[in-house]
Amino acid sequence: MRTFAVVAEHGTVSKASTLLGVAQPALSRQIKDLETELDVKLFDRIRRRLVLTNEGQLLLGDCRSVLGAVHSLKDRALLLRRPDAGVLKVAATPQTIDGVLSVFLARYAERRPNVQIKLTEAFGTELVTKLDRGDVHIIVTTAGAIEANRSSFETISLPPLEFVAAFGPALDFEKADSIDVGRLGPHPLLLLNTSFAVRVAFDAACRVADFRPNVTFESRTPHTLLALAEAGHGIAVVPSVLPTHRYNLRIVRLTYRRKPLREAYAIVFDKRRSLPPAGQDFCGSLVGYVREVFPISRPSKAGVKRVAARKGRTT
């Protein structure tokens, strides 16, 4: 099954042979044996590449689940010896890593020094894919990234993300701590690209508000948007989990019909697999920390000058 999954991902026996350290004839026999045992053709050979058949595509997900369960069993057996130790694999977006986990993990390490946190950065559906495959134990993500039919996923709610607009001192904008999303219309917007679930949620909110954003720039790097906004290239729309105090920016909360634009935010794990003993403690600690610090990015109270002064104090 491992051979099947690796060949499916890379499309050739030669690449799979190198990755697995097994001779090509042996890999080919393994694929043939699996097809014989299942009585299903898994691949079509097209121009020297192996392409999954429809049946192979459907079975690949089941195969990965089995492999993930085997890996989880090994991890579980090891961790049962040390319930206060072991490895916990966590994946999150760059803004969550920056705004939440960078400080939280340092605190958690002081309390649980024998728990090793392996942190992975991912975006949108990449997070769900990693959890589904068993690559990670826990993800921190928005509700929009989780498909409605994912009954195998357990969620622990966190305070919701709010959307904020960040802009530099050169922009002449109204002096309020919140604005309706429709008021952004005349201005160039700097947005996270559509690989982020929060961008998908923002686009949905714009459609509901009957507002078409004037998108000037899209990025996979949140701080690029803040740097561009500080330099006067437009208004950055970012989730409130992203730290903005390092920049000379004014922050306002985005609303629609006087209600904040929000997106549900949660810790998610897969109920089909055993969560390491440290997992429950980690989740509970993270919930408490997020409630303590949210929102990370808060509306400016006294305009740009105060923001600039605060920046000077923190550098």
mmCIF file of C-alpha atoms in Angstrom:
data_model
loop_
_atom_site.group_PDB
_atom_site.id
_atom_site.type_symbol
_atom_site.label_atom_id
_atom_site.label_comp_id
_atom_site.label_asym_id
_atom_site.label_seq_id
_atom_site.Cartn_x
_atom_site.Cartn_y
_atom_site.Cartn_z
ATOM 1 C CA MET A 1 0.000 0.000 0.000
ATOM 2 C CA ARG A 2 2.867 2.383 0.758
ATOM 3 C CA THR A 3 4.312 1.638 -2.682
ATOM 4 C CA PHE A 4 0.928 2.309 -4.279
ATOM 5 C CA ALA A 5 0.604 5.672 -2.510
ATOM 6 C CA VAL A 6 4.130 6.824 -3.420
ATOM 7 C CA VAL A 7 3.804 5.779 -7.074
ATOM 8 C CA ALA A 8 0.419 7.544 -7.254
ATOM 9 C CA GLU A 9 1.931 10.778 -5.919
ATOM 10 C CA HIS A 10 4.961 10.801 -8.232
ATOM 11 C CA GLY A 11 3.620 9.074 -11.341
ATOM 12 C CA THR A 12 6.621 6.862 -12.055
ATOM 13 C CA VAL A 13 8.125 3.700 -10.620
ATOM 14 C CA SER A 14 11.626 5.153 -10.977
ATOM 15 C CA LYS A 15 10.925 8.100 -8.657
ATOM 16 C CA ALA A 16 9.149 5.839 -6.185
ATOM 17 C CA SER A 17 12.100 3.436 -6.306
ATOM 18 C CA THR A 18 14.504 6.219 -5.345
ATOM 19 C CA LEU A 19 12.302 7.506 -2.533
ATOM 20 C CA LEU A 20 11.607 4.081 -1.026
ATOM 21 C CA GLY A 21 15.059 2.594 -1.665
ATOM 22 C CA VAL A 22 13.583 -0.452 -3.384
ATOM 23 C CA ALA A 23 14.505 -1.786 -6.832
ATOM 24 C CA GLN A 24 12.104 -0.924 -9.663
ATOM 25 C CA PRO A 25 11.254 -4.562 -10.539
ATOM 26 C CA ALA A 26 10.287 -5.197 -6.926
ATOM 27 C CA LEU A 27 8.040 -2.107 -6.873
ATOM 28 C CA SER A 28 6.366 -3.134 -10.121
ATOM 29 C CA ARG A 29 5.694 -6.592 -8.660
ATOM 30 C CA GLN A 30 4.197 -5.046 -5.532
ATOM 31 C CA ILE A 31 1.786 -2.939 -7.605
ATOM 32 C CA LYS A 32 0.871 -5.991 -9.702
ATOM 33 C CA ASP A 33 0.334 -8.098 -6.584
ATOM 34 C CA LEU A 34 -1.910 -5.438 -5.074
ATOM 35 C CA GLU A 35 -3.975 -5.226 -8.262
ATOM 36 C CA THR A 36 -4.299 -9.016 -8.286
ATOM 37 C CA GLU A 37 -5.297 -9.163 -4.632
ATOM 38 C CA LEU A 38 -7.896 -6.395 -5.009
ATOM 39 C CA ASP A 39 -8.946 -7.549 -8.502
ATOM 40 C CA VAL A 40 -8.855 -3.897 -9.618
ATOM 41 C CA LYS A 41 -6.673 -2.092 -12.159
ATOM 42 C CA LEU A 42 -5.018 0.782 -10.320
ATOM 43 C CA PHE A 43 -2.987 2.507 -13.046
ATOM 44 C CA ASP A 44 -3.028 3.223 -16.764
ATOM 45 C CA ARG A 45 0.367 3.677 -18.438
ATOM 46 C CA ILE A 46 0.332 6.902 -20.499
ATOM 47 C CA ARG A 47 3.548 8.182 -22.126
ATOM 48 C CA ARG A 48 5.843 6.475 -19.633
ATOM 49 C CA ARG A 49 3.807 7.734 -16.677
ATOM 50 C CA LEU A 50 1.456 5.821 -14.449
ATOM 51 C CA VAL A 51 -1.915 7.550 -14.197
ATOM 52 C CA LEU A 52 -4.491 6.473 -11.637
ATOM 53 C CA THR A 53 -7.633 4.827 -12.963
ATOM 54 C CA ASN A 54 -10.978 5.943 -11.497
ATOM 55 C CA GLU A 55 -10.893 2.903 -9.229
ATOM 56 C CA GLY A 56 -7.312 3.670 -8.222
ATOM 57 C CA GLN A 57 -8.225 7.259 -7.362
ATOM 58 C CA LEU A 58 -11.033 6.101 -5.076
ATOM 59 C CA LEU A 59 -8.892 3.459 -3.376
ATOM 60 C CA LEU A 60 -5.969 5.838 -2.840
ATOM 61 C CA GLY A 61 -7.804 7.724 -0.090
ATOM 62 C CA ASP A 62 -8.646 4.475 1.707
ATOM 63 C CA CYS A 63 -5.048 3.331 1.330
ATOM 64 C CA ARG A 64 -3.748 6.535 2.907
ATOM 65 C CA SER A 65 -6.214 6.150 5.784
ATOM 66 C CA VAL A 66 -4.930 2.630 6.476
ATOM 67 C CA LEU A 67 -1.313 3.779 6.332
ATOM 68 C CA GLY A 68 -2.129 6.677 8.625
ATOM 69 C CA ALA A 69 -3.799 4.304 11.070
ATOM 70 C CA VAL A 70 -0.730 2.044 11.084
ATOM 71 C CA HIS A 71 1.521 5.039 11.723
ATOM 72 C CA SER A 72 -0.850 6.254 14.438
ATOM 73 C CA LEU A 73 -0.724 2.825 16.098
ATOM 74 C CA LYS A 74 3.074 2.955 16.275
ATOM 75 C CA ASP A 75 2.986 6.490 17.690
ATOM 76 C CA ARG A 76 0.322 5.498 20.200
ATOM 77 C CA ALA A 77 2.260 2.487 21.451
ATOM 78 C CA LEU A 78 5.350 4.633 22.005
ATOM 79 C CA LEU A 79 3.517 7.482 23.708
ATOM 80 C CA LEU A 80 1.662 5.189 26.099
ATOM 81 C CA ARG A 81 4.968 4.708 27.914
ATOM 82 C CA ARG A 82 5.255 8.451 28.577
ATOM 83 C CA PRO A 83 1.847 10.159 28.714
ATOM 84 C CA ASP A 84 3.488 13.483 29.527
ATOM 85 C CA ALA A 85 5.917 13.228 26.619
ATOM 86 C CA GLY A 86 6.091 12.232 22.973
ATOM 87 C CA VAL A 87 5.607 13.969 19.665
ATOM 88 C CA LEU A 88 2.636 16.129 18.690
ATOM 89 C CA LYS A 89 2.358 17.243 15.056
ATOM 90 C CA VAL A 90 0.543 20.531 14.524
ATOM 91 C CA ALA A 91 -0.207 22.427 11.305
ATOM 92 C CA ALA A 92 -1.448 26.005 10.933
ATOM 93 C CA THR A 93 -1.398 28.985 8.585
ATOM 94 C CA PRO A 94 1.510 31.458 8.712
ATOM 95 C CA GLN A 95 -0.651 34.117 10.365
ATOM 96 C CA THR A 96 -1.671 31.683 13.120
ATOM 97 C CA ILE A 97 1.932 30.621 13.630
ATOM 98 C CA ASP A 98 3.029 34.255 13.834
ATOM 99 C CA GLY A 99 0.167 35.644 15.898
ATOM 100 C CA VAL A 100 -0.603 32.736 18.241
ATOM 101 C CA LEU A 101 1.769 29.783 18.190
ATOM 102 C CA SER A 102 5.072 31.664 18.213
ATOM 103 C CA VAL A 103 4.468 32.819 21.807
ATOM 104 C CA PHE A 104 2.188 29.999 22.956
ATOM 105 C CA LEU A 105 4.658 27.229 22.077
ATOM 106 C CA ALA A 106 7.379 28.898 24.138
ATOM 107 C CA ARG A 107 5.048 28.972 27.159
ATOM 108 C CA TYR A 108 3.903 25.397 26.554
ATOM 109 C CA ALA A 109 7.490 24.154 26.342
ATOM 110 C CA GLU A 110 8.192 25.542 29.810
ATOM 111 C CA ARG A 111 5.280 23.546 31.241
ATOM 112 C CA ARG A 112 5.690 20.398 29.105
ATOM 113 C CA PRO A 113 9.413 20.184 28.267
ATOM 114 C CA ASN A 114 9.169 16.497 27.266
ATOM 115 C CA VAL A 115 6.504 17.101 24.599
ATOM 116 C CA GLN A 116 8.054 17.751 21.203
ATOM 117 C CA ILE A 117 5.861 19.900 18.956
ATOM 118 C CA LYS A 118 6.513 19.439 15.254
ATOM 119 C CA LEU A 119 5.062 22.494 13.534
ATOM 120 C CA THR A 120 4.057 22.610 9.860
ATOM 121 C CA GLU A 121 2.929 25.615 7.814
ATOM 122 C CA ALA A 122 0.038 25.064 5.397
ATOM 123 C CA PHE A 123 -2.811 26.954 3.731
ATOM 124 C CA GLY A 124 -6.547 26.329 3.279
ATOM 125 C CA THR A 125 -7.299 22.847 1.975
ATOM 126 C CA GLU A 126 -3.640 21.842 2.478
ATOM 127 C CA LEU A 127 -4.342 21.784 6.216
ATOM 128 C CA VAL A 128 -7.301 19.432 5.813
ATOM 129 C CA THR A 129 -5.350 17.173 3.455
ATOM 130 C CA LYS A 130 -2.510 16.829 5.957
ATOM 131 C CA LEU A 131 -4.932 15.937 8.731
ATOM 132 C CA ASP A 132 -6.841 13.485 6.544
ATOM 133 C CA ARG A 133 -3.638 11.710 5.527
ATOM 134 C CA GLY A 134 -2.435 11.454 9.097
ATOM 135 C CA ASP A 135 0.570 13.687 8.460
ATOM 136 C CA VAL A 136 -0.377 15.793 11.500
ATOM 137 C CA HIS A 137 -2.412 15.223 14.657
ATOM 138 C CA ILE A 138 -3.954 18.691 14.993
ATOM 139 C CA ILE A 139 -4.673 21.649 12.744
ATOM 140 C CA VAL A 140 -5.711 25.182 13.642
ATOM 141 C CA THR A 141 -7.920 26.619 10.943
ATOM 142 C CA THR A 142 -11.115 28.440 10.008
ATOM 143 C CA ALA A 143 -14.481 26.762 9.586
ATOM 144 C CA GLY A 144 -14.392 27.539 5.867
ATOM 145 C CA ALA A 145 -11.501 25.138 5.374
ATOM 146 C CA ILE A 146 -13.512 22.187 6.739
ATOM 147 C CA GLU A 147 -15.950 20.487 4.387
ATOM 148 C CA ALA A 148 -19.465 19.999 5.755
ATOM 149 C CA ASN A 149 -19.324 16.220 5.286
ATOM 150 C CA ARG A 150 -16.196 15.741 7.413
ATOM 151 C CA SER A 151 -17.990 13.835 10.172
ATOM 152 C CA SER A 152 -14.722 12.183 11.195
ATOM 153 C CA PHE A 153 -13.278 15.539 12.278
ATOM 154 C CA GLU A 154 -13.687 16.827 15.819
ATOM 155 C CA THR A 155 -13.523 20.598 16.356
ATOM 156 C CA ILE A 156 -12.780 22.636 19.467
ATOM 157 C CA SER A 157 -14.024 26.183 19.010
ATOM 158 C CA LEU A 158 -11.745 29.167 19.496
ATOM 159 C CA PRO A 159 -12.764 32.835 19.567
ATOM 160 C CA PRO A 160 -13.672 33.862 16.009
ATOM 161 C CA LEU A 161 -11.387 35.720 13.647
ATOM 162 C CA GLU A 162 -12.399 39.237 12.710
ATOM 163 C CA PHE A 163 -11.414 40.968 9.482
ATOM 164 C CA VAL A 164 -9.517 44.228 9.811
ATOM 165 C CA ALA A 165 -8.326 46.831 7.320
ATOM 166 C CA ALA A 166 -4.777 48.126 7.731
ATOM 167 C CA PHE A 167 -3.474 51.235 5.971
ATOM 168 C CA GLY A 168 -0.608 53.674 6.191
ATOM 169 C CA PRO A 169 -0.494 57.278 7.403
ATOM 170 C CA ALA A 170 -0.631 58.698 3.875
ATOM 171 C CA LEU A 171 -4.139 57.394 3.259
ATOM 172 C CA ASP A 172 -6.875 59.914 4.030
ATOM 173 C CA PHE A 173 -9.558 57.768 5.603
ATOM 174 C CA GLU A 174 -12.341 58.328 8.114
ATOM 175 C CA LYS A 175 -11.402 58.365 11.810
ATOM 176 C CA ALA A 176 -13.461 55.462 13.103
ATOM 177 C CA ASP A 177 -12.547 52.152 14.704
ATOM 178 C CA SER A 178 -14.818 50.236 12.295
ATOM 179 C CA ILE A 179 -16.074 50.700 8.744
ATOM 180 C CA ASP A 180 -18.571 48.928 6.522
ATOM 181 C CA VAL A 181 -16.900 46.682 3.947
ATOM 182 C CA GLY A 182 -18.646 48.626 1.183
ATOM 183 C CA ARG A 183 -16.657 51.767 2.091
ATOM 184 C CA LEU A 184 -13.516 50.050 0.755
ATOM 185 C CA GLY A 185 -14.858 50.316 -2.788
ATOM 186 C CA PRO A 186 -12.795 53.265 -4.103
ATOM 187 C CA HIS A 187 -9.534 52.009 -2.615
ATOM 188 C CA PRO A 188 -6.971 49.488 -3.917
ATOM 189 C CA LEU A 189 -6.994 46.359 -1.771
ATOM 190 C CA LEU A 190 -4.107 44.098 -0.776
ATOM 191 C CA LEU A 191 -5.417 40.594 -0.085
ATOM 192 C CA LEU A 192 -4.218 37.131 0.801
ATOM 193 C CA ASN A 193 -4.582 34.892 -2.225
ATOM 194 C CA THR A 194 -7.343 32.340 -2.644
ATOM 195 C CA SER A 195 -5.305 29.470 -1.183
ATOM 196 C CA PHE A 196 -6.222 30.920 2.227
ATOM 197 C CA ALA A 197 -9.595 30.001 3.719
ATOM 198 C CA VAL A 198 -9.913 33.507 5.181
ATOM 199 C CA ARG A 199 -9.677 34.977 1.668
ATOM 200 C CA VAL A 200 -12.471 32.689 0.507
ATOM 201 C CA ALA A 201 -14.529 33.834 3.505
ATOM 202 C CA PHE A 202 -13.826 37.506 2.727
ATOM 203 C CA ASP A 203 -14.880 37.048 -0.907
ATOM 204 C CA ALA A 204 -18.112 35.427 0.285
ATOM 205 C CA ALA A 205 -18.786 38.375 2.608
ATOM 206 C CA CYS A 206 -18.213 40.773 -0.293
ATOM 207 C CA ARG A 207 -20.769 38.919 -2.403
ATOM 208 C CA VAL A 208 -23.333 39.086 0.391
ATOM 209 C CA ALA A 209 -22.660 42.826 0.723
ATOM 210 C CA ASP A 210 -22.964 43.209 -3.058
ATOM 211 C CA PHE A 211 -19.472 44.686 -3.101
ATOM 212 C CA ARG A 212 -16.805 43.968 -5.709
ATOM 213 C CA PRO A 213 -13.332 44.527 -4.202
ATOM 214 C CA ASN A 214 -10.717 46.437 -6.180
ATOM 215 C CA VAL A 215 -7.900 43.902 -5.783
ATOM 216 C CA THR A 216 -4.494 45.433 -6.523
ATOM 217 C CA PHE A 217 -2.240 42.719 -5.123
ATOM 218 C CA GLU A 218 -2.544 39.170 -3.763
ATOM 219 C CA SER A 219 0.050 37.318 -1.721
ATOM 220 C CA ARG A 220 0.737 34.078 0.129
ATOM 221 C CA THR A 221 2.826 36.073 2.612
ATOM 222 C CA PRO A 222 0.648 38.095 5.031
ATOM 223 C CA HIS A 223 3.391 40.496 6.107
ATOM 224 C CA THR A 224 4.009 41.470 2.499
ATOM 225 C CA LEU A 225 0.516 42.965 2.518
ATOM 226 C CA LEU A 226 1.243 44.958 5.682
ATOM 227 C CA ALA A 227 4.535 46.268 4.312
ATOM 228 C CA LEU A 228 2.826 47.403 1.105
ATOM 229 C CA ALA A 229 0.020 49.046 3.078
ATOM 230 C CA GLU A 230 2.532 50.895 5.258
ATOM 231 C CA ALA A 231 4.231 52.188 2.094
ATOM 232 C CA GLY A 232 0.918 53.557 0.837
ATOM 233 C CA HIS A 233 0.105 51.026 -1.891
ATOM 234 C CA GLY A 234 -3.398 50.309 -0.651
ATOM 235 C CA ILE A 235 -5.466 48.830 2.169
ATOM 236 C CA ALA A 236 -4.486 45.399 3.478
ATOM 237 C CA VAL A 237 -7.405 43.205 4.542
ATOM 238 C CA VAL A 238 -6.162 40.615 7.042
ATOM 239 C CA PRO A 239 -7.573 38.447 9.842
ATOM 240 C CA SER A 240 -7.249 39.767 13.383
ATOM 241 C CA VAL A 241 -4.909 36.889 14.302
ATOM 242 C CA LEU A 242 -2.098 38.600 12.377
ATOM 243 C CA PRO A 243 0.154 40.919 14.452
ATOM 244 C CA THR A 244 0.177 44.434 12.989
ATOM 245 C CA HIS A 245 1.936 46.392 15.765
ATOM 246 C CA ARG A 246 5.332 46.098 14.013
ATOM 247 C CA TYR A 247 4.142 48.449 11.278
ATOM 248 C CA ASN A 248 3.147 52.108 11.184
ATOM 249 C CA LEU A 249 -0.448 51.336 10.325
ATOM 250 C CA ARG A 250 -3.920 52.346 11.330
ATOM 251 C CA ILE A 251 -6.249 49.410 12.022
ATOM 252 C CA VAL A 252 -10.031 49.427 11.683
ATOM 253 C CA ARG A 253 -12.526 46.605 12.091
ATOM 254 C CA LEU A 254 -14.568 45.646 9.009
ATOM 255 C CA THR A 255 -18.323 45.330 9.406
ATOM 256 C CA TYR A 256 -21.413 44.594 7.349
ATOM 257 C CA ARG A 257 -24.670 46.200 8.471
ATOM 258 C CA ARG A 258 -22.872 47.265 11.669
ATOM 259 C CA LYS A 259 -21.889 43.695 12.551
ATOM 260 C CA PRO A 260 -18.216 42.657 12.533
ATOM 261 C CA LEU A 261 -17.115 40.440 9.658
ATOM 262 C CA ARG A 262 -16.102 37.224 11.394
ATOM 263 C CA GLU A 263 -15.060 33.680 10.577
ATOM 264 C CA ALA A 264 -15.273 30.705 12.932
ATOM 265 C CA TYR A 265 -11.879 29.476 14.128
ATOM 266 C CA ALA A 266 -11.083 26.104 15.653
ATOM 267 C CA ILE A 267 -8.658 23.375 16.644
ATOM 268 C CA VAL A 268 -9.402 20.256 14.597
ATOM 269 C CA PHE A 269 -8.339 16.617 14.935
ATOM 270 C CA ASP A 270 -9.376 13.345 13.293
ATOM 271 C CA LYS A 271 -11.515 11.051 15.485
ATOM 272 C CA ARG A 272 -10.486 8.020 13.413
ATOM 273 C CA ARG A 273 -6.986 8.220 14.827
ATOM 274 C CA SER A 274 -5.713 8.206 18.383
ATOM 275 C CA LEU A 275 -4.690 11.635 19.575
ATOM 276 C CA PRO A 276 -1.390 11.458 21.492
ATOM 277 C CA PRO A 277 -1.860 11.796 25.278
ATOM 278 C CA ALA A 278 -0.331 15.260 25.172
ATOM 279 C CA GLY A 279 -2.943 16.306 22.589
ATOM 280 C CA GLN A 280 -5.837 16.979 24.946
ATOM 281 C CA ASP A 281 -3.639 19.006 27.290
ATOM 282 C CA PHE A 282 -2.223 20.940 24.332
ATOM 283 C CA CYS A 283 -5.697 21.758 22.999
ATOM 284 C CA GLY A 284 -6.986 22.914 26.381
ATOM 285 C CA SER A 285 -3.946 25.106 26.937
ATOM 286 C CA LEU A 286 -4.227 26.619 23.464
ATOM 287 C CA VAL A 287 -7.916 27.466 23.955
ATOM 288 C CA GLY A 288 -7.094 29.304 27.177
ATOM 289 C CA TYR A 289 -4.236 31.219 25.571
ATOM 290 C CA VAL A 290 -6.265 32.315 22.540
ATOM 291 C CA ARG A 291 -9.074 33.558 24.763
ATOM 292 C CA GLU A 292 -6.478 35.564 26.688
ATOM 293 C CA VAL A 293 -4.859 37.314 23.711
ATOM 294 C CA PHE A 294 -7.605 37.637 21.058
ATOM 295 C CA PRO A 295 -7.936 39.661 18.991
ATOM 296 C CA ILE A 296 -4.248 39.997 18.196
ATOM 297 C CA SER A 297 -4.807 42.968 15.898
ATOM 298 C CA ARG A 298 -7.059 45.556 17.542
ATOM 299 C CA PRO A 299 -8.558 48.753 16.080
ATOM 300 C CA SER A 300 -6.437 51.874 16.519
ATOM 301 C CA LYS A 301 -7.878 54.239 19.114
ATOM 302 C CA ALA A 302 -6.027 57.469 18.428
ATOM 303 C CA GLY A 303 -4.964 57.341 14.804
ATOM 304 C CA VAL A 304 -1.647 56.711 13.142
ATOM 305 C CA LYS A 305 0.516 58.780 15.468
ATOM 306 C CA ARG A 306 -0.264 56.528 18.413
ATOM 307 C CA VAL A 307 0.450 53.450 16.322
ATOM 308 C CA ALA A 308 3.805 54.882 15.320
ATOM 309 C CA ALA A 309 4.678 55.601 18.944
ATOM 310 C CA ARG A 310 3.756 52.086 19.961
ATOM 311 C CA LYS A 311 5.943 50.726 17.186
ATOM 312 C CA GLY A 312 8.860 52.721 18.562
ATOM 313 C CA ARG A 313 8.365 51.237 22.019
ATOM 314 C CA THR A 314 8.368 47.660 20.773
ATOM 315 C CA THR A 315 11.459 47.857 18.554
#
